[in-house]
Tab-separated table of C-alpha atoms and ligand atoms in Angstrom:
chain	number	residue	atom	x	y	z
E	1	UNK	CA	2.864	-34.226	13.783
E	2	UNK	CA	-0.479	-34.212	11.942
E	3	UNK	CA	-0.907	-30.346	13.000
E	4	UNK	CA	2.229	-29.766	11.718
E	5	UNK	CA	1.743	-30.910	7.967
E	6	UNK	CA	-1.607	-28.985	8.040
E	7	UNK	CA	0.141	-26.141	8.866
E	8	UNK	CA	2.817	-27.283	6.288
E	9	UNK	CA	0.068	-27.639	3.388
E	10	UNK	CA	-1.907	-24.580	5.008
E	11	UNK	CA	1.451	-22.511	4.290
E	12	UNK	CA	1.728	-24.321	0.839
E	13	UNK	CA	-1.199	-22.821	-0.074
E	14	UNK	CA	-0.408	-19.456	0.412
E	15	UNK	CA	3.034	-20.096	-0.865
E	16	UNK	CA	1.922	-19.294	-4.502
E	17	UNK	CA	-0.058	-16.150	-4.055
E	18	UNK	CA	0.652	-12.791	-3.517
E	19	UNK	CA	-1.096	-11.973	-0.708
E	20	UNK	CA	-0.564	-13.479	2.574
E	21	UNK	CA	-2.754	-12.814	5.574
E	22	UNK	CA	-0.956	-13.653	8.498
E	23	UNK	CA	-4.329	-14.015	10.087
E	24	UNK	CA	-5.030	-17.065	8.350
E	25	UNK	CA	-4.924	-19.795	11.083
E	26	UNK	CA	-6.441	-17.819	13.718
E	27	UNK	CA	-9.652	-19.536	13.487
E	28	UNK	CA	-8.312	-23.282	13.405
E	29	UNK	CA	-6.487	-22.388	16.449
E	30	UNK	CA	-9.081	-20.710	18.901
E	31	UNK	CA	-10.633	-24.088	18.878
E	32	UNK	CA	-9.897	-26.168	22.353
E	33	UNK	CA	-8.486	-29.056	20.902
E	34	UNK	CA	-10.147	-32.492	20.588
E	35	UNK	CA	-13.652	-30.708	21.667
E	36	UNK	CA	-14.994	-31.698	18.634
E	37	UNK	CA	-13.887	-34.770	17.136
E	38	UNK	CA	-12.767	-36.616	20.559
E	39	UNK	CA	-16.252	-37.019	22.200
E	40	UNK	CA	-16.802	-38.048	26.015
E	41	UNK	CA	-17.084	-41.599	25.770
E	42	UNK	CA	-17.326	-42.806	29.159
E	43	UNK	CA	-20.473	-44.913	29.374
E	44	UNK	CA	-23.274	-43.536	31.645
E	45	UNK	CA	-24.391	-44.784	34.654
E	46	UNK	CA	-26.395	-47.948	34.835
E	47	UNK	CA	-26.497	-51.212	33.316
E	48	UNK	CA	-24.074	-51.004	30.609
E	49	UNK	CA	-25.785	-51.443	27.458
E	50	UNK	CA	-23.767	-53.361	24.620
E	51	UNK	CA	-23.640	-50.523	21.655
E	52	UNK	CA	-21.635	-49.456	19.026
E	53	UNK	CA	-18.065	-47.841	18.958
E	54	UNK	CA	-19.114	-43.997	18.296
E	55	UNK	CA	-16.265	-42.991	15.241
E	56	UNK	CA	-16.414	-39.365	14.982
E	57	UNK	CA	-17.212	-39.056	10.929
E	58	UNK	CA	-14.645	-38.378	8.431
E	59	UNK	CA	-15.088	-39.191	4.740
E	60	UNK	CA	-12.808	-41.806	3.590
E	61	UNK	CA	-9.314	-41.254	3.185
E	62	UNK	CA	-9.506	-37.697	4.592
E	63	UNK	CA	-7.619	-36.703	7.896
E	64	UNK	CA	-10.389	-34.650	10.096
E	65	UNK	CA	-8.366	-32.730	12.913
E	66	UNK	CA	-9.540	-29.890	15.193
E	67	UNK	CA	-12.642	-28.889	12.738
E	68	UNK	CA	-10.297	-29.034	10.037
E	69	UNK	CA	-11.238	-31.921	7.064
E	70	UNK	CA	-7.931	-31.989	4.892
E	71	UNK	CA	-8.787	-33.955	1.392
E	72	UNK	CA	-6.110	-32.864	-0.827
E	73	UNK	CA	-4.500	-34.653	-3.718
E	74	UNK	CA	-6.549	-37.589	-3.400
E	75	UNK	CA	-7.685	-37.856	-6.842
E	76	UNK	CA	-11.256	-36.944	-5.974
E	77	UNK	CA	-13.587	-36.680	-8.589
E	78	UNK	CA	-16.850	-35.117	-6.350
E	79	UNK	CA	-16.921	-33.242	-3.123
E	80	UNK	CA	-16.959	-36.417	-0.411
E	81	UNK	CA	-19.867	-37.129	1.484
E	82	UNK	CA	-19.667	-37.453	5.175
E	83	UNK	CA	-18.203	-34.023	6.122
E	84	UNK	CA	-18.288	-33.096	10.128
E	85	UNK	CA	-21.070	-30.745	10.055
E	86	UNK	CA	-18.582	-28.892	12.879
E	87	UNK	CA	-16.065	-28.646	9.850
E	88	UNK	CA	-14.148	-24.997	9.589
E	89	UNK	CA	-11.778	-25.499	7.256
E	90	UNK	CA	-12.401	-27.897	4.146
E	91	UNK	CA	-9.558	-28.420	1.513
E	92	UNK	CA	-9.775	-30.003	-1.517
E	93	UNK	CA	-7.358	-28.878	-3.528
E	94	UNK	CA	-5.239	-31.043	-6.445
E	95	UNK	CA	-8.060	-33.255	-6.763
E	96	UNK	CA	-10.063	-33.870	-10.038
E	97	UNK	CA	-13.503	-32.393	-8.886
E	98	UNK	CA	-15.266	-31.098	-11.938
E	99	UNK	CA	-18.386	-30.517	-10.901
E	100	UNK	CA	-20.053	-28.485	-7.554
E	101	UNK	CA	-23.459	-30.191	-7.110
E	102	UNK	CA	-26.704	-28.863	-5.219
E	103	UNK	CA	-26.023	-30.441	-1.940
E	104	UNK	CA	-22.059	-30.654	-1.885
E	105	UNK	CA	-21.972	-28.764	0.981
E	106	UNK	CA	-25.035	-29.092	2.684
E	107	UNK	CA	-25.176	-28.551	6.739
E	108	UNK	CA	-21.743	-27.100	6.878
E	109	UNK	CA	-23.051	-23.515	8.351
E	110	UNK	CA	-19.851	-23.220	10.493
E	111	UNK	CA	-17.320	-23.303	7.474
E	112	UNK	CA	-15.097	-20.201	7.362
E	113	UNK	CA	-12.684	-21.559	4.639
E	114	UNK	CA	-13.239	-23.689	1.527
E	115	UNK	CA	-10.099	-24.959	-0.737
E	116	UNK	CA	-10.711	-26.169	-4.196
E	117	UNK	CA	-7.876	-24.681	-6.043
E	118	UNK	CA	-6.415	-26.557	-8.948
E	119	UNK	CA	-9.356	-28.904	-9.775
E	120	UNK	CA	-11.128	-29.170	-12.775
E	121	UNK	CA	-14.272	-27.090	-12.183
E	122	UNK	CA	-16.191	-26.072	-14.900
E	123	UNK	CA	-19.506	-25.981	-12.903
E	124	UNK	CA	-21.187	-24.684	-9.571
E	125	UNK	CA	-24.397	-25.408	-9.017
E	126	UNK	CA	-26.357	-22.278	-8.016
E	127	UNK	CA	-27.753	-23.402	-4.934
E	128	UNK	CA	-24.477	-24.816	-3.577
E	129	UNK	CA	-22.888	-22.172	-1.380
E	130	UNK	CA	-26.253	-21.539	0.019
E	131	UNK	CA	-25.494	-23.396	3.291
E	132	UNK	CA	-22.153	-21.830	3.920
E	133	UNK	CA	-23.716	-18.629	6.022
E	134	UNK	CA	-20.404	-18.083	7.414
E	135	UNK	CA	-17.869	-18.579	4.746
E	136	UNK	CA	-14.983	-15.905	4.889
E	137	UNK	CA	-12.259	-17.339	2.454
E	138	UNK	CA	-13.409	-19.379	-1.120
E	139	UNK	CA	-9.994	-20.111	-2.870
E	140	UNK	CA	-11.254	-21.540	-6.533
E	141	UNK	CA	-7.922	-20.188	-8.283
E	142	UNK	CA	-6.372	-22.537	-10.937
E	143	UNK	CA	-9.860	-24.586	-12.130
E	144	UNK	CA	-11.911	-24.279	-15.341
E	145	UNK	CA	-14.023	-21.530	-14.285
E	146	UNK	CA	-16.022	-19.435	-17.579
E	147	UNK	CA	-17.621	-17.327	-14.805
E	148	UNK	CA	-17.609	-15.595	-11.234
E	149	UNK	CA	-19.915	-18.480	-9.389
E	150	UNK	CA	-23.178	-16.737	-8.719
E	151	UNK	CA	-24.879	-16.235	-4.639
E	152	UNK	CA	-21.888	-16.868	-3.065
E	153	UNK	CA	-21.970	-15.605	0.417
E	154	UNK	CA	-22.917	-12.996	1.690
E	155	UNK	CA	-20.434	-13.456	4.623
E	156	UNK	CA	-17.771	-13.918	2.186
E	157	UNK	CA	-14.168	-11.920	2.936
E	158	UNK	CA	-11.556	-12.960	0.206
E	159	UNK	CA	-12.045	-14.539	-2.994
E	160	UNK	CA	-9.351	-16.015	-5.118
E	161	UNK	CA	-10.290	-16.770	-8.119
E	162	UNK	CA	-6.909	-16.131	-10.634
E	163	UNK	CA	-6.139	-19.111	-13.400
E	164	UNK	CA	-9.668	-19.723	-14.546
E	165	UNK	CA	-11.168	-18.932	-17.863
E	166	UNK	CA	-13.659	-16.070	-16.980
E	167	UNK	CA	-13.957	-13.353	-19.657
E	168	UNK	CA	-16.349	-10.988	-18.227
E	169	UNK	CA	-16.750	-9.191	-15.262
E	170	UNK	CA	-20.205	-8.044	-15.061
E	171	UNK	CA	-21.577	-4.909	-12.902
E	172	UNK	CA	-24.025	-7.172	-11.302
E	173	UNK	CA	-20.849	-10.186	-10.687
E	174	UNK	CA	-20.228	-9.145	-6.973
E	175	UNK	CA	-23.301	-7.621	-5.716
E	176	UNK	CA	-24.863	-8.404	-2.187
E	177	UNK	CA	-21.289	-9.254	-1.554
E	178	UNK	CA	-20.564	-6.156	1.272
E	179	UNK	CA	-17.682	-7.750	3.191
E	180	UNK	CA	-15.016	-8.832	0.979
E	181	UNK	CA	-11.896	-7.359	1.759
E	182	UNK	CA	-9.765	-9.052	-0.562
E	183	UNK	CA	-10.207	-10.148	-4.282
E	184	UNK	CA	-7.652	-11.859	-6.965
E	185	UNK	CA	-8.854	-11.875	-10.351
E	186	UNK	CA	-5.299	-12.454	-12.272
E	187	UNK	CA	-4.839	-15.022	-15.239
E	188	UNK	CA	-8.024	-14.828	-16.355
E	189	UNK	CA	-8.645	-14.245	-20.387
E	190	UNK	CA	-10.032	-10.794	-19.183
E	191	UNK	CA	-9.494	-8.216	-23.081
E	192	UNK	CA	-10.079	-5.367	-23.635
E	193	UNK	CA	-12.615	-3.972	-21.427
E	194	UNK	CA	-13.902	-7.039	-19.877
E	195	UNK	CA	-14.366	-5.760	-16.909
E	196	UNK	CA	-17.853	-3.580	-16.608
E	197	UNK	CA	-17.448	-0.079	-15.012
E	198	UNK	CA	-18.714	-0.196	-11.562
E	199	UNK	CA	-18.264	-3.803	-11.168
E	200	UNK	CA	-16.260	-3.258	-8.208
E	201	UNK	CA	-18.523	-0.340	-6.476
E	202	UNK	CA	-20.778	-2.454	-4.150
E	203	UNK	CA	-17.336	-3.743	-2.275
E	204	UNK	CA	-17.562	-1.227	0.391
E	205	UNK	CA	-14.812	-2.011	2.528
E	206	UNK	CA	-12.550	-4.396	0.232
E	207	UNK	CA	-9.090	-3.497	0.283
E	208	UNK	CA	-6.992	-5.317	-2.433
E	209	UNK	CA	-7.508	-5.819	-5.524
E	210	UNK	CA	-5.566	-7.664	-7.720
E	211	UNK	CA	-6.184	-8.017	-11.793
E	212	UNK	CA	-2.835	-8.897	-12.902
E	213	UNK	CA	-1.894	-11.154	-15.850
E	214	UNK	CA	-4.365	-10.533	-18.179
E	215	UNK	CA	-5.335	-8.516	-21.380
E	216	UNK	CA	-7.573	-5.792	-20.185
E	217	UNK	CA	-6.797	-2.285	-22.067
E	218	UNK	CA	-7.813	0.173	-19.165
E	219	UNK	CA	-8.444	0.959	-15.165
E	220	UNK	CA	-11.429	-0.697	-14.690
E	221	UNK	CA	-14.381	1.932	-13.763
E	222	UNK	CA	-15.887	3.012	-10.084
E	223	UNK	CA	-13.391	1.900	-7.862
E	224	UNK	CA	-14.099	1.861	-4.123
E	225	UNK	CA	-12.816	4.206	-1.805
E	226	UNK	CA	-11.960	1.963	0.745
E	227	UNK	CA	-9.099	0.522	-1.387
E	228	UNK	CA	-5.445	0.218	0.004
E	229	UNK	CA	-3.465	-1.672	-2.684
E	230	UNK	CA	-4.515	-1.897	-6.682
E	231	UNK	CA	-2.232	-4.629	-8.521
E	232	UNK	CA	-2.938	-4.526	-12.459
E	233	UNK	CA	0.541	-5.172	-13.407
E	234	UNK	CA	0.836	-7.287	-16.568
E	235	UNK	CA	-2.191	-5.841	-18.476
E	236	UNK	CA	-2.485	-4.041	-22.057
E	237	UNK	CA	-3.211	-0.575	-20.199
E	238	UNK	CA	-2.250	2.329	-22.249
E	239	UNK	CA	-3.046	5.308	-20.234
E	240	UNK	CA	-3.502	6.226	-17.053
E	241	UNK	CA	-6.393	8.455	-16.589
E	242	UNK	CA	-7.510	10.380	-14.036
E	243	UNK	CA	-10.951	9.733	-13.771
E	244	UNK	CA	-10.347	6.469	-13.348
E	245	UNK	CA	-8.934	6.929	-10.245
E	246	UNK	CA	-10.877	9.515	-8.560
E	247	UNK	CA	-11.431	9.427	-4.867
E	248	UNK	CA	-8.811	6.896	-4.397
E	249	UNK	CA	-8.131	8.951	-1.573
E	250	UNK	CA	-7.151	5.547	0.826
E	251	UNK	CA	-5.034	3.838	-1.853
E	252	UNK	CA	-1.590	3.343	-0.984
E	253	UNK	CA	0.084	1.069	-3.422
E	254	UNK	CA	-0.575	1.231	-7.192
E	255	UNK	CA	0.884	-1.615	-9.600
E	256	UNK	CA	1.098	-1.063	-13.280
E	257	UNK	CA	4.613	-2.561	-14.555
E	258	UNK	CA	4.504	-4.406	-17.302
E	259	UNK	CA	1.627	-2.542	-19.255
E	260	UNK	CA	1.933	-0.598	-22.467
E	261	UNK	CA	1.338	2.907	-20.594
E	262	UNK	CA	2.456	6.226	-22.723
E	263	UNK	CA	0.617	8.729	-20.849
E	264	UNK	CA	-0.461	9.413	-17.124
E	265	UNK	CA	-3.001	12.247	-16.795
E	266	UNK	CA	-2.148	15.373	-15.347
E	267	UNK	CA	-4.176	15.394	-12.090
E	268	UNK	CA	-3.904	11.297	-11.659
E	269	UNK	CA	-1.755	11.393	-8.401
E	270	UNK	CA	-3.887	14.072	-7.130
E	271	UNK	CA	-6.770	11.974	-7.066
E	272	UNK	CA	-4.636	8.970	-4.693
E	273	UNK	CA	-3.295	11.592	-2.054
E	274	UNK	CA	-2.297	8.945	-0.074
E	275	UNK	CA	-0.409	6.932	-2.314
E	276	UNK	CA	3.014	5.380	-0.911
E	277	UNK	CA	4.207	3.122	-3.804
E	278	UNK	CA	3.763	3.785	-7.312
E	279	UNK	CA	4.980	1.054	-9.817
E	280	UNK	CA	4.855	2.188	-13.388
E	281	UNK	CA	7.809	0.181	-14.697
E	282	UNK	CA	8.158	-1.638	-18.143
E	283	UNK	CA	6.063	1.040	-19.712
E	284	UNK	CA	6.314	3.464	-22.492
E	285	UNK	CA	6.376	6.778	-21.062
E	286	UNK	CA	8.181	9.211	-22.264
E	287	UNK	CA	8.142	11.841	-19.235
E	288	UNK	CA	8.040	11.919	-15.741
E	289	UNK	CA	4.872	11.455	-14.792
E	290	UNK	CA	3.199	15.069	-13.374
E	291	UNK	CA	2.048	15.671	-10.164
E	292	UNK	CA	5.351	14.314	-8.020
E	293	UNK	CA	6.461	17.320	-6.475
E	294	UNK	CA	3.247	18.501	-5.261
E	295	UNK	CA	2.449	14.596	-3.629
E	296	UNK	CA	3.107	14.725	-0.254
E	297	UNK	CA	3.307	11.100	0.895
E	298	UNK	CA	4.941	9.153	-2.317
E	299	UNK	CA	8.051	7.402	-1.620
E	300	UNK	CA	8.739	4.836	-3.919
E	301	UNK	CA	8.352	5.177	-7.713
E	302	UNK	CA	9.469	2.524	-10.411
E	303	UNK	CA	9.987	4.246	-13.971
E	304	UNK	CA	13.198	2.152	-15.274
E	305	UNK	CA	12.520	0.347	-18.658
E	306	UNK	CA	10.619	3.189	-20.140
E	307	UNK	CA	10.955	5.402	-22.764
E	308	UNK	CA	11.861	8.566	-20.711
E	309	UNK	CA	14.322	10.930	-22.707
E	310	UNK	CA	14.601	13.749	-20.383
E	311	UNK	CA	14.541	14.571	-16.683
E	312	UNK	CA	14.197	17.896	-15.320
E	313	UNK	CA	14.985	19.555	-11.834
E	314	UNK	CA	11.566	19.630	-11.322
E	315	UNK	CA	10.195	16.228	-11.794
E	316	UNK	CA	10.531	14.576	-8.494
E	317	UNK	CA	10.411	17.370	-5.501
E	318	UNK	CA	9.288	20.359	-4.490
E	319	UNK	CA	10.677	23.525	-4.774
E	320	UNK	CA	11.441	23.938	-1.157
E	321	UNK	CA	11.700	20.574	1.284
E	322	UNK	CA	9.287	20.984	3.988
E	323	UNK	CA	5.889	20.956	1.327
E	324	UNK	CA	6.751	17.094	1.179
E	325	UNK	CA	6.225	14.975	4.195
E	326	UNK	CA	7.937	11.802	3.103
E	327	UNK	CA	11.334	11.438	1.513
E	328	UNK	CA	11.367	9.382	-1.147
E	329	UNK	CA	13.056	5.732	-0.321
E	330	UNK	CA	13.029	4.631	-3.970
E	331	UNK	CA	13.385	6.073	-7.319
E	332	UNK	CA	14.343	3.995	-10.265
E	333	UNK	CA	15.197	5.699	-13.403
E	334	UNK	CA	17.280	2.923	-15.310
E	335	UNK	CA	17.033	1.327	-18.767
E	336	UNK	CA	15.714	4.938	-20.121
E	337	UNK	CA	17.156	6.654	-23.088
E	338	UNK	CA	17.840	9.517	-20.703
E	339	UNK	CA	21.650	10.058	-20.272
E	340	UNK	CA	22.105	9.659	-16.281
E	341	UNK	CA	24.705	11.988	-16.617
E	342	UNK	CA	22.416	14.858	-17.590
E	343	UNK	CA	20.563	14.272	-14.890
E	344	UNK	CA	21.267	16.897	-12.043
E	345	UNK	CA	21.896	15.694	-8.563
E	346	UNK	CA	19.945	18.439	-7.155
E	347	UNK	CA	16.701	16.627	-8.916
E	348	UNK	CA	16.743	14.073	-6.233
E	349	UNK	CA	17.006	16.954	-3.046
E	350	UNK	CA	14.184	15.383	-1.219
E	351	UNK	CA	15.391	11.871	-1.587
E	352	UNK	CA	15.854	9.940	1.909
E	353	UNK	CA	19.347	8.931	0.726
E	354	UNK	CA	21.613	8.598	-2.569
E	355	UNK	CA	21.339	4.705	-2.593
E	356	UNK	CA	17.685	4.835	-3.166
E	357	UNK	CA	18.164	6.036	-6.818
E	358	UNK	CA	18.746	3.829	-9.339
E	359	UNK	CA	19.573	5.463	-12.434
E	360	UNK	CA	22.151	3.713	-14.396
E	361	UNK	CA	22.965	1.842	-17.150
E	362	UNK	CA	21.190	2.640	-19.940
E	363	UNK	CA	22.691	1.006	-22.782
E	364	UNK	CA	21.950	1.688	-26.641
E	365	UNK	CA	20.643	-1.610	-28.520
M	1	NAG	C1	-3.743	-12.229	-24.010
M	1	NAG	O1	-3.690	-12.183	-25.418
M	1	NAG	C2	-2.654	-12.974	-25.977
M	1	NAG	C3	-2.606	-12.708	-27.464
M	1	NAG	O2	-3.862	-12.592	-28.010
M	1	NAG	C4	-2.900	-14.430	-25.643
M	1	NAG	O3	-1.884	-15.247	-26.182
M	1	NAG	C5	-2.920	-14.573	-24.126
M	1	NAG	O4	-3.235	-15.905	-23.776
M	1	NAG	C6	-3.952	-13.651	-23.510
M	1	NAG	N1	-3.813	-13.676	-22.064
M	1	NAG	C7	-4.719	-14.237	-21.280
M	1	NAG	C8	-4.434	-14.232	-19.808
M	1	NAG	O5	-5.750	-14.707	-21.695
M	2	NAG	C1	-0.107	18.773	-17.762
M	2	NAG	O1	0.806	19.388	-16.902
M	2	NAG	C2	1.977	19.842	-17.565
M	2	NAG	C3	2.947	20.338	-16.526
M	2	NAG	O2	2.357	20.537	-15.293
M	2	NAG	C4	1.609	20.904	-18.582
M	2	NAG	O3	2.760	21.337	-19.243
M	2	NAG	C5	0.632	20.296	-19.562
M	2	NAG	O4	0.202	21.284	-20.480
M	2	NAG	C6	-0.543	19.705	-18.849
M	2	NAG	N1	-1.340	18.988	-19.810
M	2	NAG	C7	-2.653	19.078	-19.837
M	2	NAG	C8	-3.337	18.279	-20.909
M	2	NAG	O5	-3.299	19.751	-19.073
C-alpha cells in the first residue's frame, strides 16, 4: 500500500512534465526489499544484554521505504536532519524550503534522485551537492531560482530546472557536467539572447533539450551533436538560421510553434539530415520552408497558422519518389491565407496517405 502511493506521487511527479523516462523507477526497484531499513535483529548468542530497540532512522514525519525517504508537502521549511545515509531517492517537493545549506545533504553518497520542486528556493549553498557523487536526476523546477546552482555533480544525468527566475545562461553554467542527457530550462525569464553561445557545447552526450516558454529571440549557439530532440516552442525566435544548427546531424525532432519565425534559411534542414519531426506552427512564414524535397527522412511537418500565401508542386517532394526514404505521415497546411483549393493534389505525391494532410479551413477575419 505504501509502495503504491510512492509510485502514485513518483508518477505525479512526472505527470506535469514533458518528458517521461520510463526508466525512472528502475533503481528503487533493484533493491531487495527490507535489506536496508529492516535490520537482523535477532540478539546474538550469549547472555542477553538489556539494550535499546534499534529504529532504523527516518526524520520525523517522513515515510523511509526501500532507500526511498518521501517528505513531501509537509510544510518543511529546511532540508530534515536524520536522512538514511543508504537513502536513493529523497523528495521534498511542496514544502516551504527556502534555503539549501552547507551540510543539507551531507553523507548521502548513494543518492541517485533529489526532489525539491515547488519550494521556495532562492539559495544553494555552494558546497551543498558536494556529497552527492552519484546523483543522476536534480528536479529544482517551480522554486525561486536567479541562477543555474553552481558544482553540481559531476555524475549528474537530467536536470529540471523550468519555473524559476534565472535570466542568464552563461558559457561556463554547465561545465564539468559530461553526462547529462537531459535538460529543461522552460519558464524561465530567459530575453533576448540570454542564453551565451556555446553554453550547451560541453554536454557531450545530452539528448534533449528543452527551452520552451520563455522570451529568448534566437537558436541558442554551439549545439551538441549528440542531440535527438530540441523543444524551443513558445519563444520570440524570428529566424531560423542555418548556422545555428549545423552538425545537428543526430537531431530528430525540432520544436518551434509558437515563435514569431518569418524566415528559415536555405540550407537549415540540410544541416539536421536526420530530422523526423519538424514543428514550425504558429509562425509567420510566408513560404514553404526550402530544403523539403531534397530531406530524405522528414515525415511530419506543422506549418498551419502561418502566413503562407502560396504552395507550389515543388514544396514538399521530390521530383521522382524513390530520392525520399520516408513518406511523409503529417503535413499541416491549415489556417494559411493560401486557398486549399489551389493547391494541387499532386504536391503531396510522396505523402504516406491523404488523411495525413491537413489543409483546410482557412477562413478570412
Ligand atoms: C516575456 O516578456 C513578456 C513581456 O515583456 C512578459 O510579460 C513575460 O513574463 C516574459 N516571459 C517570461 C517567461 O519571463
Ligand atoms: C533559397 O532557395 C530558394 C529556392 O531553392 C532560392 O530561390 C533563393 O534564392 C535562395 N535564397 C538564398 C538567400 O540563397
Amino acid at each position: 500500500m505504501r509502495l503504491a502511493c510512492l509510485i502514485l506521487l513518483l508518477v505525479s511527479v512526472c505527470w506535469a512534465l514533458p518528458f517521461y523516462q520510463s526508466g525512472f523507477l528502475d533503481f528503487m526497484m533493484e533493491d531487495e526489499p527490507g535489506s536496508a531499513m529492516f535490520p537482523d535483529l535477532t540478539p546474538p548468542e550469549g547472555p542477553v544484554l538489556p539494550r535499546m530497540p534499534l529504529e532504523p532512522v527516518c526524520p520525523f514525519r517522513c515515510q523511509c521505504h526501500l532507500r526511498v525517504v518521501q517528505c513531501s508537502d509537509l510544510r518543511l521549511e529546511n532540508v530534515p536532519e536524520n536522512i538514511p545515509n543508504d537513502a536513493t531517492l529523497l523528495d521534498l517537493q511542496n514544502n516551504k524550503i527556502r534555503e539549501i545549506r552547507e551540510n543539507d545533504f551531507k553523507g548521502l553518497r548513494g543518492l541517485h534522485a533529489l526532489i525539491l520542486v515547488n519550494n521556495k528556493i532562492t539559495t544553494i549553498h555552494t558546497k551543498a551537492f558536494a556529497p552527492l557523487v552519484n546523483l543522476e536526476r536534480l528536479y529544482l523546477s517551480k522554486n525561486l531560482l536567479k541562477d543555474v546552482p553552481p558544482n553540481m555533480p559531476k555524475s549528474l544525468q537530467e536536470l529540471r530546472i523550468h519555473e524559476n527566475k534565472i535570466t542568464k545562461i552563461k558559457k561556463a553554467t554547465f561545465t564539468g557536467l559530461p553526462n547529462i542527457l537531459v535538460m529543461e530550462l522552460g519558464s524561465n525569464p530567459l530575453a533576448g539572447s540570454a542564453v551565451d553561445g556555446g553554453a550547451f557545447a560541453d554536454l557531450k552526450r545530452v539528448s534533449y533539450i528543452r527551452i520552451a516558454d520563455t522570451n529568448i529571440t534566437s537558436i541558442p549557439k554551439g549545439l551538441p551533436s549528440s542531440l535527438s530532440e530540441l523543444h524551443l516552442d513558445g519563444n520570440k525566435i524570428t529566424k531560423v538560421t542555418a548556422e545555428s544548427l549545423k552538425g545537428l546531424k543526430n537531431l530528430a525532432k525540432l520544436g518551434l510553434s509558437h515563435n514569431e519565425i518569418s524566415v528559415v534559411e536555405n540550407g537549415s534542414l540540410a544541416n539536421m539530415p536526420h530530422l523526423r519531426e519538424l514543428h514550425l506552427d504558429n509562425n509567420a512564414l510566408t513560404i514553404v520552408p526550402t530544403g523539403l524535397p531534397e530531406h530524405k527522412y522528414i515525415q511530419v511537418i506543422y506549418l498551419h497558422a502561418n502566413k503562407i500565401g502560396t504552395v507550389g508542386t515543388e514544396d514538399f517532394c521530390p521530383p521522382s519518389y524513390n530520392t525520399k526514404k520516408a513518406m511523409y505521415s503529417g503535413i499541416s497546411l491549415f489556417s494559411n491565407p493560401v486557398p486549399y483549393w489551389e493547391v494541387q493534389p499532386i504536391t503531396f505525391r510522396c505523402v504516406f496517405d491523404r488523411s495525413a494532410i491537413q489543409l483546410g479551413n482557412y477562413r478570412k477575419k
